Structures are given as structure tokens and as C-alpha cells.
Amino acid sequence: MSAVEAKLAELGLTLPEVVPPLAAYQPAVRSGVYVFTAGQLPMVDGKLTLTGKVGAEVTAEEAKDAARICALNALAAVKSVAGDLDRIARVVKVVGFVASAADFTGQPGVINGASELLGAVLGDKGVHARSAVGVAVLPLDAPVEVELQVELVD
């Protein structure tokens, strides 16, 4: 077990299986020392944990928890091409999309779910640049989607 996976276990979390693609893409690709993940939805055991727009059917706190699941799924995608999460030198950037009700403006707080998980698991290597974007709708009516850009050590 890698040190990163041991830290996940210490936090009461386990790295899930890679979520299979929903369309014509790969969950993650490596280019040089970088891994770019596809947008990861809050899928657990092949099913969305919740659906709807944040600020309407989904609360900001529920969406923040969903963003944590997205980050876990993104780490699984990174491992699928890196082989070992201990090879992460740093998370370079997180991009988070929040399916938002028209008057919802708390996208940064929702995506904090992913950012805080990465910090808890990776420490200083999890500190990153980030975008948190409100959108009208996401695939499968998911409330949140997260993608990572990660630098590896060889």
C-alpha cells in the first residue's frame, strides 16, 4: 500500500476503482511528467450519489461532499496511469464545475470539498491552483464534476 493510500485509510477512505468512461474519452492521460484527468463525477459503485442543481435540489454541503467523492475518483484515475500515488510531486490545478441554480454563488465553497481532501491526503503536494465554475447542467444531472492536473516524479 502506498503512503498516499495509507493516509486515505487513516482518514477512513479507500481509493475506488476507476470510473469507466461515459463516452469517447479516457479517465486520465499522461503527457511527460503530467497526468490530466477527465472530469470525474460523484460516482460510487457505478451510480451517482445524488443529482440536481446546487442551491435547488442539492444543498451546498451535499455538493461539497460530492466534490470529495469526485476528488477520490480523480485520484483513482491518476493511479491508473501513474501506477502509484506516491509518484505525485504535486497537484498543479483543480478545475471544478458546479451545476448551479440561477441564484447560487457558492461554487468555491463546494469545490473546497475536493481541495480540502487533496490537502488532507497529500499535504503540501496537494496545494494547487483552482477554478470553480458554475454551469447550467452537467452529465447525468450530476451536481458537481472535478478534474485534476498532477505532476509526477520519475
Coordinates of C-alpha atoms in Angstrom, one line a residue, residues 54-121:
V54 CA -26.8 23.1 -6.2
G55 CA -29.0 25.7 -4.5
A56 CA -32.2 24.0 -5.6
E57 CA -32.4 20.2 -5.2
V58 CA -28.9 19.8 -3.7
T59 CA -27.5 21.7 -0.7
A60 CA -24.1 23.3 -0.8
E61 CA -22.9 20.9 1.9
E62 CA -24.2 17.9 0.0
A63 CA -22.4 19.2 -3.1
K64 CA -19.2 19.7 -1.1
D65 CA -19.3 16.0 0.0
A66 CA -19.9 15.1 -3.7
A67 CA -16.8 17.1 -4.7
R68 CA -14.8 15.0 -2.2
I69 CA -16.0 11.8 -4.0
C70 CA -15.0 13.4 -7.3
A71 CA -11.5 14.0 -6.0
L72 CA -11.2 10.4 -4.8
N73 CA -12.3 9.2 -8.3
A74 CA -9.8 11.6 -9.8
L75 CA -7.0 10.1 -7.7
A76 CA -8.0 6.7 -8.8
A77 CA -7.8 7.9 -12.4
V78 CA -4.3 9.3 -11.7
K79 CA -3.2 6.0 -10.2
S80 CA -4.4 4.1 -13.3
V81 CA -1.8 5.8 -15.4
A82 CA 0.9 6.7 -12.8
G83 CA 0.9 3.2 -11.2
D84 CA 1.5 4.6 -7.7
L85 CA 0.1 7.7 -6.0
D86 CA 3.4 8.2 -4.2
R87 CA 4.7 9.4 -7.5
I88 CA 2.7 12.6 -7.2
A89 CA 5.0 15.5 -6.9
R90 CA 2.1 18.0 -6.6
V91 CA -1.4 18.7 -7.7
V92 CA -0.9 21.6 -10.1
K93 CA -4.5 22.5 -10.8
V94 CA -8.1 21.6 -9.9
V95 CA -11.0 22.5 -12.1
G96 CA -14.4 22.2 -10.6
F97 CA -17.8 22.6 -12.2
V98 CA -21.0 23.1 -10.2
A99 CA -24.4 22.7 -11.7
S100 CA -26.0 25.7 -10.1
A101 CA -29.4 27.2 -9.6
A102 CA -29.6 30.6 -11.2
D103 CA -29.0 32.5 -7.9
F104 CA -26.4 30.1 -6.4
T105 CA -22.9 31.8 -6.0
G106 CA -21.2 29.4 -3.6
Q107 CA -19.2 27.4 -6.2
P108 CA -15.8 28.0 -4.4
G109 CA -17.2 26.5 -1.2
V110 CA -18.5 23.5 -3.0
I111 CA -15.2 22.8 -4.7
N112 CA -13.4 23.2 -1.4
G113 CA -14.6 19.6 -0.8
A114 CA -12.1 18.4 -3.4
S115 CA -9.4 20.9 -2.4
E116 CA -9.6 20.0 1.3
L117 CA -9.5 16.3 0.6
L118 CA -6.4 16.7 -1.6
G119 CA -4.7 18.7 1.2
A120 CA -5.6 16.2 3.8
V121 CA -4.3 13.3 1.8

